PDB file of C-alpha atoms and ligand atoms in Angstrom:
ATOM      1  CA  MET B  15     -25.143  73.711 -10.951  1.00 48.00           C
ATOM      2  CA  ASN B  16     -28.875  74.453 -10.568  1.00 53.00           C
ATOM      3  CA  SER B  17     -30.684  74.285  -7.216  1.00 57.00           C
ATOM      4  CA  ASP B  18     -32.558  71.030  -8.002  1.00 62.00           C
ATOM      5  CA  ALA B  19     -29.281  69.277  -8.647  1.00 59.00           C
ATOM      6  CA  THR B  20     -27.837  70.659  -5.403  1.00 57.00           C
ATOM      7  CA  VAL B  21     -30.820  69.360  -3.359  1.00 59.00           C
ATOM      8  CA  MET B  22     -30.538  65.968  -5.065  1.00 61.00           C
ATOM      9  CA  ALA B  23     -26.818  65.898  -4.412  1.00 58.00           C
ATOM     10  CA  GLN B  24     -27.349  66.746  -0.722  1.00 65.00           C
ATOM     11  CA  SER B  25     -29.944  63.993  -0.317  1.00 66.00           C
ATOM     12  CA  MET B  26     -27.593  61.530  -2.049  1.00 62.00           C
ATOM     13  CA  THR B  27     -24.781  62.663   0.210  1.00 58.00           C
ATOM     14  CA  GLU B  28     -26.882  61.828   3.262  1.00 69.00           C
ATOM     15  CA  GLN B  29     -27.724  58.411   1.872  1.00 66.00           C
ATOM     16  CA  ILE B  30     -24.126  57.637   0.971  1.00 58.00           C
ATOM     17  CA  VAL B  31     -22.849  58.800   4.371  1.00 57.00           C
ATOM     18  CA  SER B  32     -25.385  56.587   6.103  1.00 65.00           C
ATOM     19  CA  LEU B  33     -24.479  53.684   3.780  1.00 59.00           C
ATOM     20  CA  ALA B  34     -20.791  54.275   4.518  1.00 55.00           C
ATOM     21  CA  ARG B  35     -21.508  54.234   8.269  1.00 62.00           C
ATOM     22  CA  ARG B  36     -23.529  51.044   8.011  1.00 60.00           C
ATOM     23  CA  THR B  37     -20.842  49.293   5.971  1.00 54.00           C
ATOM     24  CA  SER B  38     -18.008  50.563   8.170  1.00 52.00           C
ATOM     25  CA  SER B  39     -17.441  47.149   9.709  1.00 53.00           C
ATOM     26  CA  LEU B  40     -17.014  45.686   6.243  1.00 50.00           C
ATOM     27  CA  ILE B  41     -14.840  48.205   4.439  1.00 50.00           C
ATOM     28  CA  GLY B  42     -12.983  49.424   7.479  1.00 52.00           C
ATOM     29  CA  ARG B  43     -13.353  52.442   9.640  1.00 55.00           C
ATOM     30  CA  LYS B  44     -10.566  54.494   8.062  1.00 54.00           C
ATOM     31  CA  LEU B  45     -11.988  54.185   4.560  1.00 54.00           C
ATOM     32  CA  SER B  46     -15.546  54.972   5.671  1.00 53.00           C
ATOM     33  CA  SER B  47     -14.310  57.963   7.687  1.00 56.00           C
ATOM     34  CA  ALA B  48     -12.604  59.222   4.537  1.00 53.00           C
ATOM     35  CA  ILE B  49     -15.847  58.873   2.579  1.00 52.00           C
ATOM     36  CA  VAL B  50     -17.833  60.662   5.315  1.00 52.00           C
ATOM     37  CA  LEU B  51     -15.234  63.458   5.295  1.00 50.00           C
ATOM     38  CA  VAL B  52     -15.402  63.840   1.497  1.00 52.00           C
ATOM     39  CA  PHE B  53     -19.200  63.972   1.382  1.00 54.00           C
ATOM     40  CA  ASN B  54     -19.611  66.242   4.408  1.00 58.00           C
ATOM     41  CA  ASN B  55     -17.336  68.791   2.733  1.00 54.00           C
ATOM     42  CA  LYS B  56     -19.683  71.458   1.278  1.00 50.00           C
ATOM     43  CA  ASN B  57     -17.244  72.136  -1.530  1.00 50.00           C
ATOM     44  CA  ALA B  58     -17.211  68.560  -2.618  1.00 47.00           C
ATOM     45  CA  GLY B  59     -17.851  68.414  -6.319  1.00 51.00           C
ATOM     46  CA  SER B  60     -20.885  68.223  -8.522  1.00 55.00           C
ATOM     47  CA  PHE B  61     -23.644  65.689  -9.001  1.00 54.00           C
ATOM     48  CA  GLY B  62     -21.357  63.866 -11.444  1.00 60.00           C
ATOM     49  CA  ALA B  63     -18.638  63.514  -8.835  1.00 61.00           C
ATOM     50  CA  LEU B  64     -21.202  62.114  -6.379  1.00 57.00           C
ATOM     51  CA  ALA B  65     -22.420  59.629  -8.965  1.00 61.00           C
ATOM     52  CA  GLY B  66     -18.801  58.580  -9.506  1.00 62.00           C
ATOM     53  CA  PHE B  67     -18.323  58.006  -5.792  1.00 61.00           C
ATOM     54  CA  THR B  68     -21.553  56.075  -5.611  1.00 61.00           C
ATOM     55  CA  LEU B  69     -20.369  53.754  -8.384  1.00 60.00           C
ATOM     56  CA  ALA B  70     -17.018  53.333  -6.621  1.00 65.00           C
ATOM     57  CA  ILE B  71     -18.771  52.354  -3.391  1.00 60.00           C
ATOM     58  CA  VAL B  72     -21.077  49.940  -5.197  1.00 63.00           C
ATOM     59  CA  PHE B  73     -18.068  48.234  -6.821  1.00 59.00           C
ATOM     60  CA  ALA B  74     -16.186  48.163  -3.533  1.00 63.00           C
ATOM     61  CA  TRP B  75     -19.271  46.668  -1.891  1.00 64.00           C
ATOM     62  CA  LYS B  76     -19.636  44.037  -4.608  1.00 62.00           C
ATOM     63  CA  PHE B  77     -15.957  43.168  -4.408  1.00 58.00           C
ATOM     64  CA  MET B  78     -16.178  42.730  -0.643  1.00 62.00           C
ATOM     65  CA  ARG B  79     -19.166  40.419  -1.035  1.00 62.00           C
ATOM     66  CA  SER B  80     -17.776  38.577  -4.042  1.00 56.00           C
ATOM     67  CA  PRO B  81     -18.458  34.849  -3.537  1.00 52.00           C
ATOM     68  CA  ASP B  82     -15.046  33.730  -4.875  1.00 53.00           C
ATOM     69  CA  ARG B  83     -13.334  35.347  -1.931  1.00 52.00           C
ATOM     70  CA  PRO B  84     -12.768  32.944   0.955  1.00 50.00           C
ATOM     71  CA  PRO B  85     -15.533  32.932   3.566  1.00 49.00           C
ATOM     72  CA  ARG B  86     -14.770  35.313   6.402  1.00 50.00           C
ATOM     73  CA  ARG B  87     -15.214  34.268   9.950  1.00 50.00           C
ATOM     74  CA  ARG B  88     -16.346  36.853  12.458  1.00 48.00           C
ATOM     75  CA  ARG B  89     -13.900  37.129  15.324  1.00 49.00           C
ATOM     76  CA  ARG B  90     -16.020  36.344  18.331  1.00 50.00           C
ATOM     77  CA  ASN B  91     -14.168  38.113  21.125  1.00 50.00           C
ATOM     78  CA  THR B  92     -13.559  41.344  19.172  1.00 46.00           C
ATOM     79  CA  PRO B  93     -16.534  43.734  19.141  1.00 47.00           C
ATOM     80  CA  PRO B  94     -17.075  45.305  15.689  1.00 47.00           C
ATOM     81  CA  THR B  95     -16.425  48.836  17.077  1.00 47.00           C
ATOM     82  CA  SER B  96     -12.782  47.968  17.744  1.00 44.00           C
ATOM     83  CA  ASN B  97     -12.338  47.231  14.042  1.00 44.00           C
ATOM     84  CA  ASN B  98      -9.264  49.295  13.356  1.00 47.00           C
ATOM     85  CA  GLY B  99      -9.401  50.144   9.641  1.00 44.00           C
ATOM     86  CA  LEU B 100      -8.639  47.850   6.703  1.00 46.00           C
ATOM     87  CA  ALA B 101      -5.803  46.183   8.601  1.00 44.00           C
ATOM     88  CA  SER B 102      -8.441  44.269  10.576  1.00 43.00           C
ATOM     89  CA  VAL B 103      -9.304  42.292   7.426  1.00 44.00           C
ATOM     90  CA  GLU B 104      -5.875  40.640   7.469  1.00 45.00           C
ATOM     91  CA  PRO B 105      -6.085  38.814  10.818  1.00 45.00           C
ATOM     92  CA  SER B 106      -9.541  37.475  10.080  1.00 46.00           C
ATOM     93  CA  ASN B 107      -8.316  36.158   6.710  1.00 45.00           C
ATOM     94  CA  SER B 108      -5.227  34.602   8.254  1.00 43.00           C
ATOM     95  CA  GLU B 109      -7.628  32.955  10.675  1.00 45.00           C
ATOM     96  CA  VAL B 110      -9.472  31.434   7.736  1.00 43.00           C
ATOM     97  CA  TYR B 111      -6.553  30.160   5.635  1.00 45.00           C
ATOM     98  CA  PRO B 112      -4.928  27.897   8.249  1.00 45.00           C
ATOM     99  CA  GLN B 113      -8.386  26.437   8.861  1.00 48.00           C
ATOM    100  CA  LEU B 114      -8.814  25.559   5.195  1.00 48.00           C
ATOM    101  CA  LEU B 115      -5.346  24.021   5.083  1.00 49.00           C
ATOM    102  CA  ASN B 116      -6.042  21.995   8.201  1.00 65.00           C
ATOM    103  CA  ALA B 117      -9.251  20.641   6.699  1.00 65.00           C
ATOM    104  CA  LYS B 118      -7.326  19.653   3.551  1.00 65.00           C
ATOM    105  CA  ASP B 119      -4.591  18.037   5.641  1.00 66.00           C
ATOM    106  CA  LEU B 120      -7.203  16.015   7.495  1.00 62.00           C
ATOM    107  CA  ASP B 121      -8.729  14.886   4.198  1.00 64.00           C
ATOM    108  CA  ALA B 122      -5.311  13.891   2.894  1.00 61.00           C
ATOM    109  CA  ILE B 123      -4.556  11.944   6.058  1.00 60.00           C
ATOM    110  CA  GLN B 124      -7.961  10.264   5.817  1.00 59.00           C
ATOM    111  CA  ALA B 125      -7.408   9.362   2.139  1.00 59.00           C
ATOM    112  CA  PHE B 126      -3.960   7.978   2.983  1.00 57.00           C
ATOM    113  CA  ASP B 127      -5.444   5.873   5.768  1.00 57.00           C
ATOM    114  CA  ASP B 128      -8.201   4.549   3.500  1.00 57.00           C
ATOM    115  CA  HIS B 129      -5.808   3.501   0.750  1.00 58.00           C
ATOM    116  CA  ALA B 130      -2.932   2.364   2.934  1.00 66.00           C
ATOM    117  CA  ASN B 131      -1.874  -1.117   1.977  1.00 74.00           C
ATOM    118  CA  PHE B 132      -2.289  -3.092   5.161  1.00 83.00           C
ATOM    119  CA  THR B 133      -1.639  -6.810   5.061  1.00 91.00           C
ATOM    120  CA  LEU B 134      -4.511  -9.082   6.072  1.00 92.00           C
ATOM    121  CA  GLY B 135      -2.539 -10.042   9.184  1.00 92.00           C
ATOM    122  CA  GLN B 136      -2.352  -6.396  10.242  1.00 92.00           C
ATOM    123  CA  VAL B 137      -6.084  -5.885   9.670  1.00 93.00           C
ATOM    124  CA  VAL B 138      -6.951  -9.060  11.613  1.00 94.00           C
ATOM    125  CA  ARG B 139      -4.775  -8.048  14.582  1.00 94.00           C
ATOM    126  CA  LYS B 140      -6.188  -4.524  14.547  1.00 93.00           C
ATOM    127  CA  LYS B 141      -9.812  -5.723  14.471  1.00 94.00           C
ATOM    128  CA  LEU B 142      -9.246  -8.314  17.189  1.00 95.00           C
ATOM    129  CA  ASN B 143      -8.113  -5.447  19.409  1.00 93.00           C
ATOM    130  CA  GLY B 144      -5.600  -7.517  21.352  1.00 92.00           C
ATOM    131  CA  GLY B 145      -7.784 -10.651  21.483  1.00 94.00           C
ATOM    132  CA  ARG B 146      -5.836 -13.925  21.167  1.00 94.00           C
ATOM    133  CA  LYS B 147      -8.386 -16.681  21.746  1.00 97.00           C
ATOM    134  CA  VAL B 148     -11.264 -16.966  19.266  1.00 97.00           C
ATOM    135  CA  THR B 149     -14.220 -19.345  19.035  1.00 98.00           C
ATOM    136  CA  CYS B 150     -16.281 -19.464  15.837  1.00 98.00           C
ATOM    137  CA  GLN B 151     -19.438 -21.186  14.677  1.00 98.00           C
ATOM    138  CA  LEU B 152     -19.287 -22.999  11.319  1.00 98.00           C
ATOM    139  CA  LEU B 153     -22.774 -22.849   9.750  1.00 97.00           C
ATOM    140  CA  GLY B 154     -23.387 -19.685   7.741  1.00 96.00           C
ATOM    141  CA  ILE B 155     -19.876 -18.405   8.512  1.00 97.00           C
ATOM    142  CA  LEU B 156     -17.317 -20.953   7.260  1.00 97.00           C
ATOM    143  CA  LEU B 157     -19.826 -23.262   5.564  1.00 97.00           C
ATOM    144  CA  GLU B 158     -22.307 -22.415   2.817  1.00 97.00           C
ATOM    145  CA  GLU B 159     -24.978 -24.394   4.700  1.00 97.00           C
ATOM    146  CA  LYS B 160     -27.107 -22.479   7.174  1.00 96.00           C
ATOM    147  CA  SER B 161     -28.763 -25.272   9.201  1.00 96.00           C
ATOM    148  CA  SER B 162     -27.745 -28.554  10.800  1.00 96.00           C
ATOM    149  CA  ILE B 163     -30.458 -30.272   8.718  1.00 96.00           C
ATOM    150  CA  GLU B 164     -28.593 -29.336   5.514  1.00 97.00           C
ATOM    151  CA  LEU B 165     -25.399 -30.838   6.974  1.00 96.00           C
ATOM    152  CA  GLN B 166     -27.084 -34.239   6.950  1.00 96.00           C
ATOM    153  CA  ALA B 167     -26.878 -34.094   3.156  1.00 96.00           C
ATOM    154  CA  HIS B 168     -23.699 -32.077   2.413  1.00 96.00           C
ATOM    155  CA  ALA B 169     -21.076 -29.732   3.824  1.00 97.00           C
ATOM    156  CA  THR B 170     -19.565 -27.080   1.551  1.00 97.00           C
ATOM    157  CA  PHE B 171     -16.687 -24.884   2.663  1.00 97.00           C
ATOM    158  CA  LYS B 172     -17.205 -21.206   1.805  1.00 97.00           C
ATOM    159  CA  LEU B 173     -14.103 -20.454  -0.256  1.00 96.00           C
ATOM    160  CA  SER B 174     -14.407 -16.672   0.065  1.00 96.00           C
ATOM    161  CA  VAL B 175     -13.566 -16.969   3.779  1.00 96.00           C
ATOM    162  CA  LEU B 176     -10.513 -19.242   3.366  1.00 95.00           C
ATOM    163  CA  GLU B 177      -7.903 -16.475   3.395  1.00 94.00           C
ATOM    164  CA  VAL B 178      -9.314 -14.887   6.566  1.00 95.00           C
ATOM    165  CA  LEU B 179      -9.679 -18.289   8.257  1.00 96.00           C
ATOM    166  CA  SER B 180      -6.025 -19.129   7.493  1.00 94.00           C
ATOM    167  CA  GLU B 181      -4.939 -15.792   8.908  1.00 94.00           C
ATOM    168  CA  LEU B 182      -7.052 -16.300  12.059  1.00 95.00           C
ATOM    169  CA  SER B 183      -5.611 -19.801  12.588  1.00 95.00           C
ATOM    170  CA  ARG B 184      -2.081 -18.353  12.301  1.00 93.00           C
ATOM    171  CA  THR B 185      -2.745 -15.325  14.487  1.00 92.00           C
ATOM    172  CA  CYS B 186      -5.045 -16.768  17.165  1.00 94.00           C
ATOM    173  CA  ASP B 187      -5.825 -19.741  19.322  1.00 96.00           C
ATOM    174  CA  LEU B 188      -8.837 -20.645  17.158  1.00 97.00           C
ATOM    175  CA  TYR B 189     -11.637 -23.107  17.950  1.00 97.00           C
ATOM    176  CA  LEU B 190     -14.467 -23.980  15.563  1.00 97.00           C
ATOM    177  CA  MET B 191     -17.791 -25.348  16.758  1.00 97.00           C
ATOM    178  CA  GLU B 192     -21.146 -26.449  15.426  1.00 97.00           C
ATOM    179  CA  THR B 193     -24.430 -27.990  16.424  1.00 96.00           C
ATOM    180  CA  VAL B 194     -24.991 -31.189  14.430  1.00 97.00           C
ATOM    181  CA  GLU B 195     -27.732 -33.799  14.180  1.00 96.00           C
ATOM    182  CA  ASP B 196     -25.489 -36.881  13.861  1.00 95.00           C
ATOM    183  CA  ASP B 197     -21.932 -38.271  13.605  1.00 96.00           C
ATOM    184  CA  GLU B 198     -22.092 -38.367   9.800  1.00 96.00           C
ATOM    185  CA  SER B 199     -22.579 -34.589   9.744  1.00 96.00           C
ATOM    186  CA  GLU B 200     -19.426 -34.208  11.876  1.00 97.00           C
ATOM    187  CA  GLU B 201     -17.414 -36.304   9.413  1.00 96.00           C
ATOM    188  CA  ARG B 202     -18.807 -34.315   6.477  1.00 97.00           C
ATOM    189  CA  VAL B 203     -17.775 -31.034   8.090  1.00 97.00           C
ATOM    190  CA  LEU B 204     -14.280 -32.270   8.973  1.00 97.00           C
ATOM    191  CA  ALA B 205     -13.813 -33.612   5.424  1.00 97.00           C
ATOM    192  CA  ALA B 206     -14.904 -30.257   3.933  1.00 97.00           C
ATOM    193  CA  LEU B 207     -12.374 -28.428   6.140  1.00 96.00           C
ATOM    194  CA  GLN B 208      -9.636 -30.950   5.338  1.00 96.00           C
ATOM    195  CA  ASP B 209     -10.276 -30.669   1.567  1.00 95.00           C
ATOM    196  CA  VAL B 210      -9.462 -26.946   1.492  1.00 95.00           C
ATOM    197  CA  GLY B 211      -6.332 -27.503   3.603  1.00 94.00           C
ATOM    198  CA  VAL B 212      -7.238 -25.566   6.740  1.00 93.00           C
ATOM    199  CA  PHE B 213      -5.477 -28.139   8.934  1.00 94.00           C
ATOM    200  CA  LYS B 214      -2.204 -27.673   7.039  1.00 90.00           C
ATOM    201  CA  THR B 215      -1.579 -24.022   7.843  1.00 81.00           C
ATOM    202  CA  GLY B 216      -1.543 -22.352  11.233  1.00 80.00           C
ATOM    203  CA  GLY B 217      -2.536 -23.882  14.526  1.00 85.00           C
ATOM    204  CA  LEU B 218      -5.916 -25.362  13.588  1.00 94.00           C
ATOM    205  CA  VAL B 219      -6.173 -29.125  14.223  1.00 95.00           C
ATOM    206  CA  ARG B 220      -9.146 -31.511  14.025  1.00 95.00           C
ATOM    207  CA  GLU B 221      -9.315 -31.611  17.842  1.00 96.00           C
ATOM    208  CA  LYS B 222     -10.121 -27.903  17.900  1.00 96.00           C
ATOM    209  CA  VAL B 223     -13.312 -28.453  15.885  1.00 97.00           C
ATOM    210  CA  LEU B 224     -16.007 -29.162  18.461  1.00 97.00           C
ATOM    211  CA  PHE B 225     -19.492 -30.594  17.912  1.00 97.00           C
ATOM    212  CA  CYS B 226     -22.542 -30.513  20.123  1.00 97.00           C
ATOM    213  CA  GLY B 227     -26.217 -31.447  19.904  1.00 96.00           C
ATOM    214  CA  THR B 228     -27.919 -28.179  20.860  1.00 95.00           C
ATOM    215  CA  GLU B 229     -27.453 -24.414  20.612  1.00 95.00           C
ATOM    216  CA  ASN B 230     -27.228 -24.328  24.434  1.00 95.00           C
ATOM    217  CA  GLY B 231     -24.363 -26.805  24.172  1.00 96.00           C
ATOM    218  CA  ARG B 232     -22.487 -24.377  21.944  1.00 96.00           C
ATOM    219  CA  SER B 233     -22.971 -21.607  24.510  1.00 96.00           C
ATOM    220  CA  SER B 234     -21.518 -23.908  27.190  1.00 96.00           C
ATOM    221  CA  PHE B 235     -18.482 -24.712  25.012  1.00 96.00           C
ATOM    222  CA  VAL B 236     -17.824 -21.007  24.587  1.00 97.00           C
ATOM    223  CA  ARG B 237     -18.164 -20.268  28.292  1.00 97.00           C
ATOM    224  CA  GLN B 238     -15.779 -23.123  29.152  1.00 97.00           C
ATOM    225  CA  LEU B 239     -13.172 -21.961  26.627  1.00 97.00           C
ATOM    226  CA  GLU B 240     -13.439 -18.308  27.773  1.00 97.00           C
ATOM    227  CA  PRO B 241     -12.339 -16.779  24.453  1.00 98.00           C
ATOM    228  CA  ASP B 242     -11.627 -13.077  23.888  1.00 97.00           C
ATOM    229  CA  TRP B 243     -13.906 -13.253  20.830  1.00 97.00           C
ATOM    230  CA  HIS B 244     -16.851 -15.450  19.892  1.00 98.00           C
ATOM    231  CA  ILE B 245     -18.294 -15.393  16.367  1.00 98.00           C
ATOM    232  CA  ASP B 246     -21.858 -16.647  15.856  1.00 97.00           C
ATOM    233  CA  THR B 247     -24.966 -16.278  13.675  1.00 96.00           C
ATOM    234  CA  ASN B 248     -27.536 -17.038  16.383  1.00 95.00           C
ATOM    235  CA  PRO B 249     -28.658 -13.797  18.091  1.00 93.00           C
ATOM    236  CA  VAL B 250     -29.890 -15.742  21.142  1.00 94.00           C
ATOM    237  CA  VAL B 251     -26.478 -17.340  21.671  1.00 96.00           C
ATOM    238  CA  VAL B 252     -24.752 -13.982  21.179  1.00 95.00           C
ATOM    239  CA  SER B 253     -26.979 -12.137  23.641  1.00 93.00           C
ATOM    240  CA  ASN B 254     -26.717 -14.960  26.201  1.00 94.00           C
ATOM    241  CA  LEU B 255     -22.914 -14.755  26.014  1.00 96.00           C
ATOM    242  CA  THR B 256     -22.727 -10.950  26.210  1.00 95.00           C
ATOM    243  CA  ARG B 257     -22.198 -10.966  29.969  1.00 95.00           C
ATOM    244  CA  PHE B 258     -19.321 -13.449  29.800  1.00 96.00           C
ATOM    245  CA  ILE B 259     -17.420 -12.796  26.571  1.00 97.00           C
ATOM    246  CA  ARG B 260     -15.427  -9.588  26.080  1.00 96.00           C
ATOM    247  CA  TYR B 261     -16.038  -9.259  22.322  1.00 97.00           C
ATOM    248  CA  GLN B 262     -18.442 -10.973  19.962  1.00 96.00           C
ATOM    249  CA  LEU B 263     -19.033 -10.781  16.254  1.00 96.00           C
ATOM    250  CA  HIS B 264     -22.605 -11.427  15.162  1.00 95.00           C
ATOM    251  CA  ILE B 265     -22.714 -12.565  11.533  1.00 95.00           C
ATOM    252  CA  SER B 266     -26.086 -11.510  10.158  1.00 92.00           C
ATOM    253  CA  SER B 267     -27.355 -10.720   6.678  1.00 84.00           C
ATOM    254  CA  ALA B 268     -30.244  -8.696   8.126  1.00 78.00           C
ATOM    255  CA  VAL B 269     -29.803  -5.054   7.156  1.00 63.00           C
ATOM    256  CA  THR B 270     -31.127  -3.831  10.489  1.00 58.00           C
ATOM    257  CA  SER B 271     -29.819  -6.339  12.963  1.00 56.00           C
ATOM    258  CA  SER B 272     -31.366  -6.238  16.412  1.00 62.00           C
ATOM    259  CA  VAL B 273     -29.783  -3.857  18.882  1.00 70.00           C
ATOM    260  CA  MET B 274     -26.831  -5.662  20.441  1.00 79.00           C
ATOM    261  CA  ALA B 275     -24.574  -4.711  23.327  1.00 86.00           C
ATOM    262  CA  SER B 276     -21.716  -2.305  22.662  1.00 89.00           C
ATOM    263  CA  ASN B 277     -19.187  -5.160  22.817  1.00 93.00           C
ATOM    264  CA  VAL B 278     -20.944  -7.027  19.977  1.00 94.00           C
ATOM    265  CA  SER B 279     -19.969  -6.164  16.387  1.00 93.00           C
ATOM    266  CA  THR B 280     -22.164  -7.081  13.450  1.00 93.00           C
ATOM    267  CA  SER B 281     -21.122  -7.951   9.908  1.00 93.00           C
ATOM    268  CA  SER B 282     -22.724  -9.722   6.970  1.00 93.00           C
ATOM    269  CA  SER B 283     -19.720 -12.053   6.708  1.00 95.00           C
ATOM    270  CA  LEU B 284     -16.454 -12.909   8.453  1.00 96.00           C
ATOM    271  CA  GLU B 285     -14.371 -11.869   5.427  1.00 95.00           C
ATOM    272  CA  LYS B 286     -16.187  -8.540   5.260  1.00 95.00           C
ATOM    273  CA  PHE B 287     -15.488  -7.823   8.934  1.00 95.00           C
ATOM    274  CA  PHE B 288     -11.762  -8.429   8.391  1.00 94.00           C
ATOM    275  CA  SER B 289     -11.551  -6.268   5.279  1.00 90.00           C
ATOM    276  CA  PHE B 290     -10.503  -2.644   4.948  1.00 75.00           C
TER     277      PHE B 290
HETATM  278  C1  NAG Y  41      -0.605  -4.033  -1.727  1.00 61.43           C
HETATM  279  O1  NAG Y  41       0.374  -5.022  -1.454  1.00 61.43           O
HETATM  280  C2  NAG Y  41       0.238  -6.203  -2.204  1.00 61.43           C
HETATM  281  C3  NAG Y  41       1.284  -7.211  -1.730  1.00 61.43           C
HETATM  282  O2  NAG Y  41       2.193  -6.643  -0.858  1.00 61.43           O
HETATM  283  C4  NAG Y  41       0.395  -5.856  -3.689  1.00 61.43           C
HETATM  284  O3  NAG Y  41       0.232  -7.024  -4.462  1.00 61.43           O
HETATM  285  C5  NAG Y  41      -0.649  -4.847  -4.087  1.00 61.43           C
HETATM  286  O4  NAG Y  41      -0.471  -4.459  -5.420  1.00 61.43           O
HETATM  287  C6  NAG Y  41      -0.548  -3.614  -3.183  1.00 61.43           C
HETATM  288  N1  NAG Y  41      -1.642  -2.712  -3.503  1.00 61.43           N
HETATM  289  C7  NAG Y  41      -1.495  -1.393  -3.551  1.00 61.43           C
HETATM  290  C8  NAG Y  41      -2.737  -0.618  -3.895  1.00 61.43           C
HETATM  291  O5  NAG Y  41      -0.441  -0.837  -3.335  1.00 61.43           O
HETATM  292  C1  NAG Y  42     -30.232 -18.206  26.702  1.00 61.43           C
HETATM  293  O1  NAG Y  42     -30.483 -17.865  28.050  1.00 61.43           O
HETATM  294  C2  NAG Y  42     -31.759 -18.220  28.491  1.00 61.43           C
HETATM  295  C3  NAG Y  42     -31.938 -17.697  29.902  1.00 61.43           C
HETATM  296  O2  NAG Y  42     -30.744 -17.703  30.605  1.00 61.43           O
HETATM  297  C4  NAG Y  42     -31.924 -19.751  28.407  1.00 61.43           C
HETATM  298  O3  NAG Y  42     -33.204 -20.122  28.828  1.00 61.43           O
HETATM  299  C5  NAG Y  42     -31.704 -20.180  26.979  1.00 61.43           C
HETATM  300  O4  NAG Y  42     -31.762 -21.583  26.908  1.00 61.43           O
HETATM  301  C6  NAG Y  42     -30.367 -19.692  26.484  1.00 61.43           C
HETATM  302  N1  NAG Y  42     -30.266 -20.037  25.074  1.00 61.43           N
HETATM  303  C7  NAG Y  42     -29.133 -20.284  24.444  1.00 61.43           C
HETATM  304  C8  NAG Y  42     -29.233 -20.654  23.023  1.00 61.43           C
HETATM  305  O5  NAG Y  42     -28.047 -20.207  25.010  1.00 61.43           O
HETATM  306  C1  NAG Y  43     -20.667  -6.219  27.203  1.00 61.43           C
HETATM  307  O1  NAG Y  43     -21.472  -5.035  27.174  1.00 61.43           O
HETATM  308  C2  NAG Y  43     -22.635  -5.116  27.999  1.00 61.43           C
HETATM  309  C3  NAG Y  43     -23.408  -3.843  27.840  1.00 61.43           C
HETATM  310  O2  NAG Y  43     -23.064  -3.115  26.721  1.00 61.43           O
HETATM  311  C4  NAG Y  43     -22.223  -5.317  29.445  1.00 61.43           C
HETATM  312  O3  NAG Y  43     -23.384  -5.480  30.228  1.00 61.43           O
HETATM  313  C5  NAG Y  43     -21.369  -6.568  29.556  1.00 61.43           C
HETATM  314  O4  NAG Y  43     -20.903  -6.711  30.875  1.00 61.43           O
HETATM  315  C6  NAG Y  43     -20.191  -6.498  28.632  1.00 61.43           C
HETATM  316  N1  NAG Y  43     -19.473  -7.762  28.705  1.00 61.43           N
HETATM  317  C7  NAG Y  43     -18.191  -7.848  29.016  1.00 61.43           C
HETATM  318  C8  NAG Y  43     -17.661  -9.232  29.146  1.00 61.43           C
HETATM  319  O5  NAG Y  43     -17.478  -6.877  29.199  1.00 61.43           O
END
């Protein structure tokens, strides 16, 4: 071995020792101590042997940092100096694995919940949150028409809501109400409801369909009936009733509906609210 090579080897030794010290927390104190011992030994091999060790350390380093190994979490209450050799890698890994499994378990539970086959009755009871008495506006919720003016010409039951309405009339003490312009509109609405058979199932009878002349009148009906839930499209009615009615459902097609109280839910349709 010539003197140049010896100087080079000594300088490399210093660099490797310092690298080993810096990486001690990663590869473990025992292993790094062994490397320090080997390189501090004056009799330790030639330049070639040093190069070999360097390669070994580089591969060990790469392996430790390899991205396909599970992410390692630093143990917060253990200072790095108390890292006791390679054995310390085990507890931190066993800390990681249960975490991954728990996350998967949660996902599985979530997926099961999402796809669980609840009956409509179960969904309705769950959403009503214990509520038994329900009042509901007709226009824009159970009828295709959106204004009392339209009811002077026709009344069309919204068939997509029939299943939910039948379930509500079985499950709850349900009252329907609407503001109308005249008696003919009332008859049109009752005929539309009768035609789809809503008075045949559940507890809904013609006497529980109430008509009034103004939006204020509808608010008064609701306050007199004191339902657990009121369902309405008019934001003014909903906000006026907030103080008196435990839960309300505001049916609104507006994407950003106005900020309502915490006890007011919003949905684009009744059937969508009672879906899962
Ligand atoms: C859910 O239940 C209904 C009736 O009980 C059945 O017709 C339907 O296929 C079920 N769906 C799933 C995804 O299991
Ligand atoms: C809402 O409340 C205000 C003030 O109490 C009242 O003037 C208004 O007529 C009410 N409107 C409806 C639709 O209930
Ligand atoms: C509904 O919530 C509002 C505020 O979020 C509250 O002021 C009101 O008293 C609540 N109504 C009922 C009946 O609990």
